[in-house]
Short mmCIF file of C-alpha atoms and ligand atoms in Angstrom, two decimals:
data_model
loop_
_atom_site.label_atom_id
_atom_site.label_comp_id
_atom_site.label_asym_id
_atom_site.label_seq_id
_atom_site.Cartn_x
_atom_site.Cartn_y
_atom_site.Cartn_z
CA MET A 51 22.26 -5.33 -17.21
CA ASN A 52 22.02 -8.08 -14.57
CA VAL A 53 19.73 -6.19 -12.23
CA PRO A 54 16.09 -7.30 -12.44
CA ARG A 55 13.24 -4.69 -12.86
CA THR A 56 12.90 -2.54 -9.80
CA ILE A 57 9.15 -2.34 -10.19
CA GLU A 58 6.47 -3.49 -12.64
CA TRP A 59 2.95 -4.27 -13.06
CA ILE A 60 2.20 -8.01 -13.45
CA GLY A 61 -0.94 -9.10 -15.47
CA ASP A 62 -4.04 -7.15 -16.34
CA LEU A 63 -6.21 -4.98 -14.17
CA ASN A 64 -6.77 -7.77 -11.82
CA GLY A 65 -2.99 -8.12 -11.46
CA HIS A 66 -0.64 -6.52 -9.07
CA VAL A 67 2.65 -4.55 -8.49
CA ARG A 68 5.99 -6.39 -8.16
CA MET A 69 8.92 -4.62 -6.74
CA ILE A 70 12.33 -5.38 -5.37
CA ASP A 71 12.22 -4.91 -1.54
CA GLN A 72 15.33 -2.64 -1.32
CA THR A 73 15.36 -2.77 2.46
CA LEU A 74 16.77 -6.34 2.20
CA LEU A 75 19.55 -5.61 -0.14
CA PRO A 76 22.36 -6.50 -0.53
CA ALA A 77 21.88 -9.62 1.65
CA GLU A 78 18.72 -10.91 -0.03
CA LEU A 79 17.13 -10.19 -3.47
CA LYS A 80 13.43 -10.62 -2.71
CA PHE A 81 10.40 -9.37 -4.51
CA LEU A 82 7.33 -7.84 -2.73
CA GLU A 83 3.96 -8.32 -4.34
CA CYS A 84 1.60 -5.51 -3.67
CA HIS A 85 -2.18 -6.10 -4.15
CA ASP A 86 -3.49 -2.85 -2.66
CA ALA A 87 -2.68 0.80 -2.34
CA GLY A 88 -1.94 0.40 1.33
CA SER A 89 1.04 -1.87 0.69
CA VAL A 90 2.36 0.43 -1.89
CA TRP A 91 2.18 3.32 0.45
CA GLU A 92 4.03 1.42 3.17
CA ALA A 93 6.66 0.40 0.68
CA ILE A 94 7.30 4.01 -0.31
CA LYS A 95 7.26 5.19 3.28
CA VAL A 96 9.78 2.66 4.57
CA LEU A 97 11.91 2.85 1.35
CA ARG A 98 11.26 -0.77 0.07
CA VAL A 99 11.01 1.20 -3.13
CA ARG A 100 12.86 4.48 -3.21
CA GLY A 101 14.54 6.98 -5.54
CA ALA A 102 12.52 9.77 -7.19
CA PRO A 103 11.50 8.18 -10.51
CA ALA A 104 10.76 4.80 -8.86
CA ILE A 105 8.43 6.19 -6.31
CA GLY A 106 6.69 8.06 -9.09
CA ILE A 107 6.11 4.69 -10.88
CA ALA A 108 4.97 3.14 -7.52
CA GLY A 109 2.54 5.96 -6.93
CA ALA A 110 1.00 5.62 -10.37
CA MET A 111 0.59 1.83 -9.98
CA GLY A 112 -0.58 2.23 -6.37
CA LEU A 113 -3.36 4.55 -7.65
CA VAL A 114 -4.59 1.79 -10.03
CA LEU A 115 -4.76 -0.61 -7.05
CA GLY A 116 -6.51 2.11 -5.03
CA VAL A 117 -9.40 2.58 -7.47
CA ARG A 118 -9.72 -0.80 -9.21
CA GLU A 119 -12.50 -1.94 -6.76
CA ALA A 120 -14.55 1.10 -7.26
CA GLU A 121 -18.16 0.40 -8.51
CA GLU A 122 -18.73 0.55 -12.30
CA GLY A 123 -21.98 2.53 -12.23
CA ASP A 124 -21.05 5.50 -10.05
CA GLN A 125 -18.67 8.13 -11.72
CA GLU A 126 -18.94 10.61 -9.03
CA ALA A 127 -17.95 8.14 -6.38
CA PHE A 128 -15.22 6.95 -8.58
CA PHE A 129 -13.61 10.41 -8.99
CA GLU A 130 -14.01 11.05 -5.20
CA LYS A 131 -12.09 7.75 -4.46
CA LEU A 132 -9.47 8.71 -7.12
CA ARG A 133 -8.78 12.05 -5.36
CA GLU A 134 -8.69 10.47 -1.99
CA GLN A 135 -6.20 7.78 -3.07
CA ARG A 136 -4.11 10.40 -4.93
CA ASP A 137 -3.75 12.48 -1.75
CA TYR A 138 -3.08 9.37 0.43
CA LEU A 139 -0.26 8.15 -1.83
CA ALA A 140 1.19 11.58 -2.26
CA GLY A 141 1.50 11.77 1.50
CA ALA A 142 3.82 8.83 1.68
CA ARG A 143 6.99 11.00 1.03
CA PRO A 144 7.20 14.80 0.39
CA THR A 145 10.51 15.62 -1.31
CA ALA A 146 10.72 13.80 -4.63
CA VAL A 147 8.41 15.73 -6.99
CA ASN A 148 8.09 12.58 -9.27
CA LEU A 149 5.56 11.18 -6.88
CA THR A 150 3.08 13.92 -7.18
CA TRP A 151 4.03 14.54 -10.91
CA ALA A 152 3.04 10.94 -11.62
CA LEU A 153 -0.09 10.89 -9.48
CA ASP A 154 -1.29 14.25 -11.05
CA ARG A 155 -0.52 12.74 -14.54
CA MET A 156 -2.80 9.80 -13.66
CA VAL A 157 -5.58 12.08 -12.36
CA ALA A 158 -5.41 14.19 -15.64
CA VAL A 159 -5.82 10.95 -17.68
CA ALA A 160 -8.94 10.07 -15.73
CA ASN A 161 -10.36 13.53 -16.11
CA ASP A 162 -9.65 13.31 -19.90
CA CYS A 163 -11.66 10.00 -20.07
CA SER A 164 -14.64 11.37 -17.89
CA ALA A 165 -17.00 10.98 -20.64
CA LYS A 166 -16.39 7.25 -20.66
CA GLY A 167 -17.50 4.58 -18.18
CA VAL A 168 -15.68 3.69 -15.10
CA ALA A 169 -14.37 0.47 -16.48
CA GLU A 170 -12.70 2.31 -19.38
CA ILE A 171 -11.25 4.91 -17.10
CA LYS A 172 -9.63 2.09 -15.01
CA ALA A 173 -8.13 0.53 -18.17
CA ALA A 174 -6.73 3.98 -19.17
CA LEU A 175 -5.24 4.38 -15.73
CA LEU A 176 -3.42 1.05 -15.90
CA ASN A 177 -2.11 1.96 -19.40
CA GLU A 178 -0.89 5.21 -18.11
CA ALA A 179 0.88 3.73 -15.20
CA ARG A 180 2.71 1.32 -17.51
CA ARG A 181 3.49 4.23 -19.78
CA ILE A 182 5.01 6.12 -16.93
CA ARG A 183 7.40 3.22 -16.21
CA ASP A 184 8.28 2.79 -19.93
CA GLU A 185 8.99 6.45 -20.48
CA ASP A 186 11.10 6.52 -17.37
CA ALA A 187 13.20 3.62 -18.81
CA ALA A 188 13.72 5.52 -22.11
CA SER A 189 14.56 8.75 -20.24
CA CYS A 190 17.19 6.96 -18.34
CA ARG A 191 18.70 5.59 -21.50
CA ALA A 192 18.80 9.22 -23.00
CA ILE A 193 20.47 10.44 -19.81
CA GLY A 194 22.97 7.64 -20.03
CA ARG A 195 24.00 8.49 -23.47
CA LEU A 196 24.74 12.12 -22.52
CA GLY A 197 26.19 11.35 -19.14
CA ALA A 198 28.70 8.83 -20.45
CA GLU A 199 30.58 11.82 -21.95
CA LEU A 200 31.20 13.08 -18.32
CA ILE A 201 33.13 9.92 -17.32
CA PRO A 202 36.80 10.32 -18.04
CA ASP A 203 38.58 7.28 -19.59
CA GLY A 204 40.89 5.93 -16.90
CA GLY A 205 39.36 8.28 -14.32
CA THR A 206 37.30 8.20 -11.21
CA VAL A 207 33.79 9.37 -10.30
CA LEU A 208 32.14 9.92 -7.01
CA THR A 209 28.43 9.33 -6.45
CA HIS A 210 26.24 9.53 -3.41
CA CYS A 211 23.25 7.57 -2.37
CA ASN A 212 21.68 5.49 -5.23
CA ALA A 213 20.54 6.97 -8.47
CA GLY A 214 20.87 3.82 -10.38
CA SER A 215 18.63 1.08 -11.80
CA LEU A 216 17.09 0.48 -8.40
CA ALA A 217 16.02 4.16 -8.25
CA THR A 218 14.30 4.19 -11.55
CA ALA A 219 12.48 1.96 -14.00
CA GLU A 220 15.94 0.74 -15.01
CA TYR A 221 19.43 1.99 -15.76
CA GLY A 222 19.27 5.01 -13.40
CA THR A 223 20.21 8.64 -13.80
CA ALA A 224 23.63 9.35 -12.16
CA LEU A 225 24.63 5.75 -12.79
CA ALA A 226 23.16 5.65 -16.33
CA GLY A 227 26.20 7.35 -17.81
CA MET A 228 28.46 4.91 -15.94
CA TYR A 229 26.56 1.95 -17.50
CA VAL A 230 26.84 3.35 -21.03
CA ALA A 231 30.52 4.27 -20.58
CA HIS A 232 31.07 0.61 -19.32
CA GLU A 233 29.20 -0.62 -22.44
CA GLN A 234 31.47 1.40 -24.56
CA GLY A 235 34.48 -0.19 -23.05
CA ARG A 236 35.76 2.83 -21.14
CA ARG A 237 37.71 1.99 -17.99
CA PHE A 238 36.96 4.00 -14.81
CA LYS A 239 36.48 3.65 -11.27
CA VAL A 240 33.52 4.63 -8.99
CA TYR A 241 33.66 5.91 -5.41
CA SER A 242 30.36 5.34 -3.75
CA CYS A 243 29.53 7.12 -0.44
CA GLU A 244 28.00 4.79 2.16
CA THR A 245 25.17 7.34 2.69
CA ARG A 246 24.07 7.21 6.36
CA PRO A 247 21.68 6.79 8.01
CA LEU A 248 20.03 4.16 5.49
CA LEU A 249 23.15 3.26 3.50
CA GLN A 250 21.70 3.46 0.00
CA GLY A 251 25.33 3.91 -1.39
CA SER A 252 26.95 0.88 0.30
CA ARG A 253 23.84 -1.41 0.16
CA LEU A 254 22.48 -0.45 -3.20
CA THR A 255 24.90 1.43 -5.48
CA ALA A 256 27.76 -0.90 -4.68
CA TRP A 257 25.56 -3.87 -5.28
CA GLU A 258 24.20 -2.86 -8.61
CA LEU A 259 27.51 -1.54 -10.02
CA THR A 260 29.10 -4.83 -8.82
CA GLN A 261 26.43 -6.90 -10.64
CA ALA A 262 27.24 -4.92 -13.74
CA GLY A 263 30.98 -5.53 -13.51
CA ILE A 264 31.88 -1.81 -12.91
CA GLU A 265 34.71 -1.25 -10.42
CA VAL A 266 33.26 0.35 -7.26
CA ILE A 267 34.90 1.37 -3.96
CA THR A 268 32.63 2.09 -1.03
CA ILE A 269 33.76 4.97 1.30
CA CYS A 270 32.19 6.36 4.48
CA ASP A 271 30.59 9.72 4.02
CA ASN A 272 33.18 11.65 6.04
CA MET A 273 36.04 10.56 3.70
CA VAL A 274 35.00 12.59 0.72
CA GLY A 275 37.25 15.71 1.45
CA ALA A 276 40.29 13.49 2.10
CA LEU A 277 39.91 11.82 -1.14
CA MET A 278 39.42 14.97 -3.05
CA SER A 279 42.47 16.61 -1.52
CA GLU A 280 44.50 13.47 -2.49
CA GLY A 281 43.42 14.00 -6.11
CA ARG A 282 41.43 10.81 -6.31
CA ILE A 283 38.30 12.28 -7.62
CA ASP A 284 37.78 13.59 -11.17
CA CYS A 285 34.17 14.43 -11.20
CA VAL A 286 30.97 13.96 -9.04
CA ILE A 287 27.62 12.83 -10.49
CA THR A 288 24.51 12.44 -8.27
CA GLY A 289 20.89 12.13 -8.89
CA ALA A 290 18.02 14.56 -7.77
CA ASP A 291 14.70 14.45 -5.93
CA ARG A 292 13.42 17.85 -7.01
CA ILE A 293 15.11 20.70 -9.07
CA ALA A 294 13.77 24.13 -8.54
CA ALA A 295 13.18 26.60 -11.41
CA ASN A 296 16.63 28.25 -10.79
CA GLY A 297 18.47 24.97 -10.70
CA ASP A 298 18.76 24.59 -6.88
CA THR A 299 18.63 20.82 -6.31
CA ALA A 300 17.24 18.70 -3.42
CA ASN A 301 18.99 15.37 -3.18
CA LYS A 302 20.01 12.85 -0.49
CA ILE A 303 21.40 14.42 2.74
CA GLY A 304 25.12 14.93 2.27
CA THR A 305 24.93 16.00 -1.34
CA TYR A 306 25.40 19.72 -0.49
CA GLY A 307 28.48 19.03 1.52
CA ILE A 308 29.98 17.06 -1.31
CA ALA A 309 29.18 19.93 -3.66
CA VAL A 310 30.90 22.39 -1.34
CA LEU A 311 34.00 20.23 -1.23
CA ALA A 312 33.96 19.63 -5.05
CA ASP A 313 33.96 23.42 -5.46
CA ALA A 314 36.74 23.93 -2.97
CA HIS A 315 38.82 21.45 -4.94
CA GLY A 316 37.95 22.60 -8.37
CA ILE A 317 36.19 19.30 -9.21
CA PRO A 318 33.05 19.32 -11.51
CA PHE A 319 29.91 18.44 -9.76
CA HIS A 320 27.04 17.17 -11.98
CA ILE A 321 23.48 16.31 -11.47
CA ALA A 322 21.52 13.76 -13.66
CA ALA A 323 17.86 13.80 -13.71
CA PRO A 324 14.82 13.44 -15.98
CA ALA A 325 12.48 16.29 -16.95
CA SER A 326 9.86 14.83 -14.36
CA THR A 327 12.26 15.81 -11.44
CA PHE A 328 11.95 19.54 -12.18
CA ASP A 329 9.46 21.62 -10.41
CA LEU A 330 9.04 24.98 -11.85
CA ASN A 331 6.42 25.82 -9.18
CA CYS A 332 9.46 26.06 -6.74
CA SER A 333 11.33 29.21 -7.81
CA SER A 334 14.23 28.30 -5.52
CA GLY A 335 15.40 25.43 -3.31
CA SER A 336 14.12 27.25 -0.18
CA GLU A 337 10.60 26.23 -1.34
CA ILE A 338 11.37 22.47 -1.58
CA PRO A 339 9.79 20.47 1.20
CA LEU A 340 12.56 18.42 2.91
CA GLU A 341 11.42 15.16 4.64
CA GLN A 342 12.34 14.58 8.21
CA ARG A 343 12.66 10.92 9.23
CA SER A 344 12.67 8.95 12.30
CA ALA A 345 15.22 9.46 15.05
CA ASP A 346 15.68 5.69 15.21
CA GLU A 347 17.27 5.61 11.72
CA VAL A 348 20.28 7.54 13.32
CA ARG A 349 20.19 6.03 16.75
CA SER A 350 20.47 2.49 15.43
CA LEU A 351 21.89 0.39 12.73
CA HIS A 352 20.50 -3.05 11.73
CA GLY A 353 18.64 -3.15 15.02
CA ARG A 354 21.58 -2.46 17.23
CA PRO A 355 21.86 0.95 19.12
CA THR A 356 24.50 3.43 17.89
CA ALA A 357 23.61 6.09 20.28
CA PRO A 358 21.85 6.37 23.80
CA PRO A 359 18.13 5.69 23.15
CA GLU A 360 17.12 9.11 24.68
CA VAL A 361 19.61 11.23 22.82
CA PRO A 362 17.71 13.85 20.55
CA VAL A 363 18.38 13.39 16.83
CA TYR A 364 17.98 15.63 13.80
CA ASN A 365 17.47 13.50 10.67
CA PRO A 366 16.66 15.39 7.42
CA ALA A 367 16.52 12.95 4.55
CA PHE A 368 17.53 15.48 1.90
CA ASP A 369 19.51 18.74 1.51
CA VAL A 370 19.56 21.45 -1.10
CA THR A 371 22.57 22.20 -3.30
CA PRO A 372 22.50 25.67 -4.77
CA ALA A 373 22.58 25.96 -8.46
CA ARG A 374 25.90 27.98 -8.35
CA LEU A 375 27.69 24.85 -7.12
CA ILE A 376 26.24 22.71 -10.00
CA HIS A 377 28.49 22.43 -13.14
CA SER A 378 25.80 20.89 -15.28
CA ILE A 379 22.44 19.09 -15.13
CA VAL A 380 22.27 16.04 -17.45
CA THR A 381 18.61 15.59 -18.49
CA ASP A 382 16.85 13.32 -20.97
CA ARG A 383 16.35 16.36 -23.18
CA GLY A 384 19.89 17.60 -23.25
CA ILE A 385 22.63 18.98 -20.93
CA ILE A 386 22.09 22.18 -18.97
CA GLU A 387 25.41 24.08 -18.70
CA PRO A 388 25.76 26.54 -17.23
CA VAL A 389 22.81 26.10 -14.97
CA SER A 390 20.37 29.03 -15.18
CA SER A 391 16.61 29.61 -14.86
CA GLU A 392 16.65 30.53 -18.66
CA ALA A 393 18.51 27.36 -19.67
CA ILE A 394 16.22 25.18 -17.47
CA ALA A 395 13.01 26.75 -19.06
CA ARG A 396 14.35 26.34 -22.57
CA ILE A 397 15.06 22.69 -22.06
CA LEU A 398 11.89 21.85 -20.43
CA HIS A 399 9.82 23.47 -23.06
CA SER A 400 11.64 21.68 -25.80
CA THR A 401 10.31 18.26 -26.67
O1 MRU B 544 15.70 8.47 0.27
P1 MRU B 544 15.91 7.91 -1.12
O2 MRU B 544 16.70 6.69 -1.03
O3 MRU B 544 14.65 7.75 -1.86
O4 MRU B 544 16.77 9.12 -1.75
C1 MRU B 544 17.13 8.94 -3.11
C2 MRU B 544 18.01 9.91 -3.73
O5 MRU B 544 18.31 10.93 -2.97
C3 MRU B 544 18.38 9.81 -5.20
O6 MRU B 544 19.62 10.42 -5.44
C4 MRU B 544 17.37 10.62 -5.97
O7 MRU B 544 16.03 10.07 -5.62
C5 MRU B 544 17.54 10.36 -7.45
S1 MRU B 544 17.14 8.65 -7.98
C6 MRU B 544 17.36 8.59 -9.56
#
């Protein structure tokens, strides 16, 4: 792959987090160096780093930055700081469960080491943050091997938002199957929805697929129905931000509409996501918190007004696609098809 690492830790415990500033793409490929938890929080909040697995990794690395200055001698103060920084980072964005999943995994590691000194706990936290990144890269490869089977040779795939290398440690979820199919020499075409308001599809998916030499055509979000009725789409694959125990799936706003259109046209609609994106504490999609974002994201584009400044705006960042519209969920542990609570529980409890 030609795309550099989305996010990584540079150096030892005195080091820092380096991430691609995705708000600047595709015009500029620039790295952001984060030396404190505040700059990681800000990067997650304004989508310099985005995509469910990538913000989980950012959260874990941000937590290391948040506690590394804590005094060596005082365990109690260290754990208080850890809990405070965990809650602070978790508050950056609410929908992708990978953020709290990664932060809670970090806190659990610290708790397991509580008999050790603060310096050792800090070292264990850095190891764990790196492990979360590396495991995500491996999960994406596994998803890619299975997802490639969904890509018809000579066919077309539609995707929404960006669930690629930029949204993960590397390789992606929805795009992982495309990368593997491409490596296998299969020929196919990808339609990438623009994804208003923040254009993750046209800015990021089109960019990274082009870098990889995969044929990609960008369309406006409101063109999906027309393309499907013209027989131009063979299947849909998107990522996920949180999957409830019954398979209802939160993903970028617009995903639900695409799933309804796919159903109406008899086109299979697939989700690709790692085990860390499932939340069995949510029994259905109605329990998933959906982020509301600033009105200005809709009222303007690249700093220019696209609506009267005083017009009210509704701007949910995500929607929920009910499990009944999802043909399969491709995970790093296998494919869930048909989608049911039982099949999800079975795959998540397998190792
Ligand atoms: O608001 P974003 O850009 O973080 O939304 C991202 C998505 O909706 C992705 O499809 C999802 O996080 C999966 S990323 C592998």
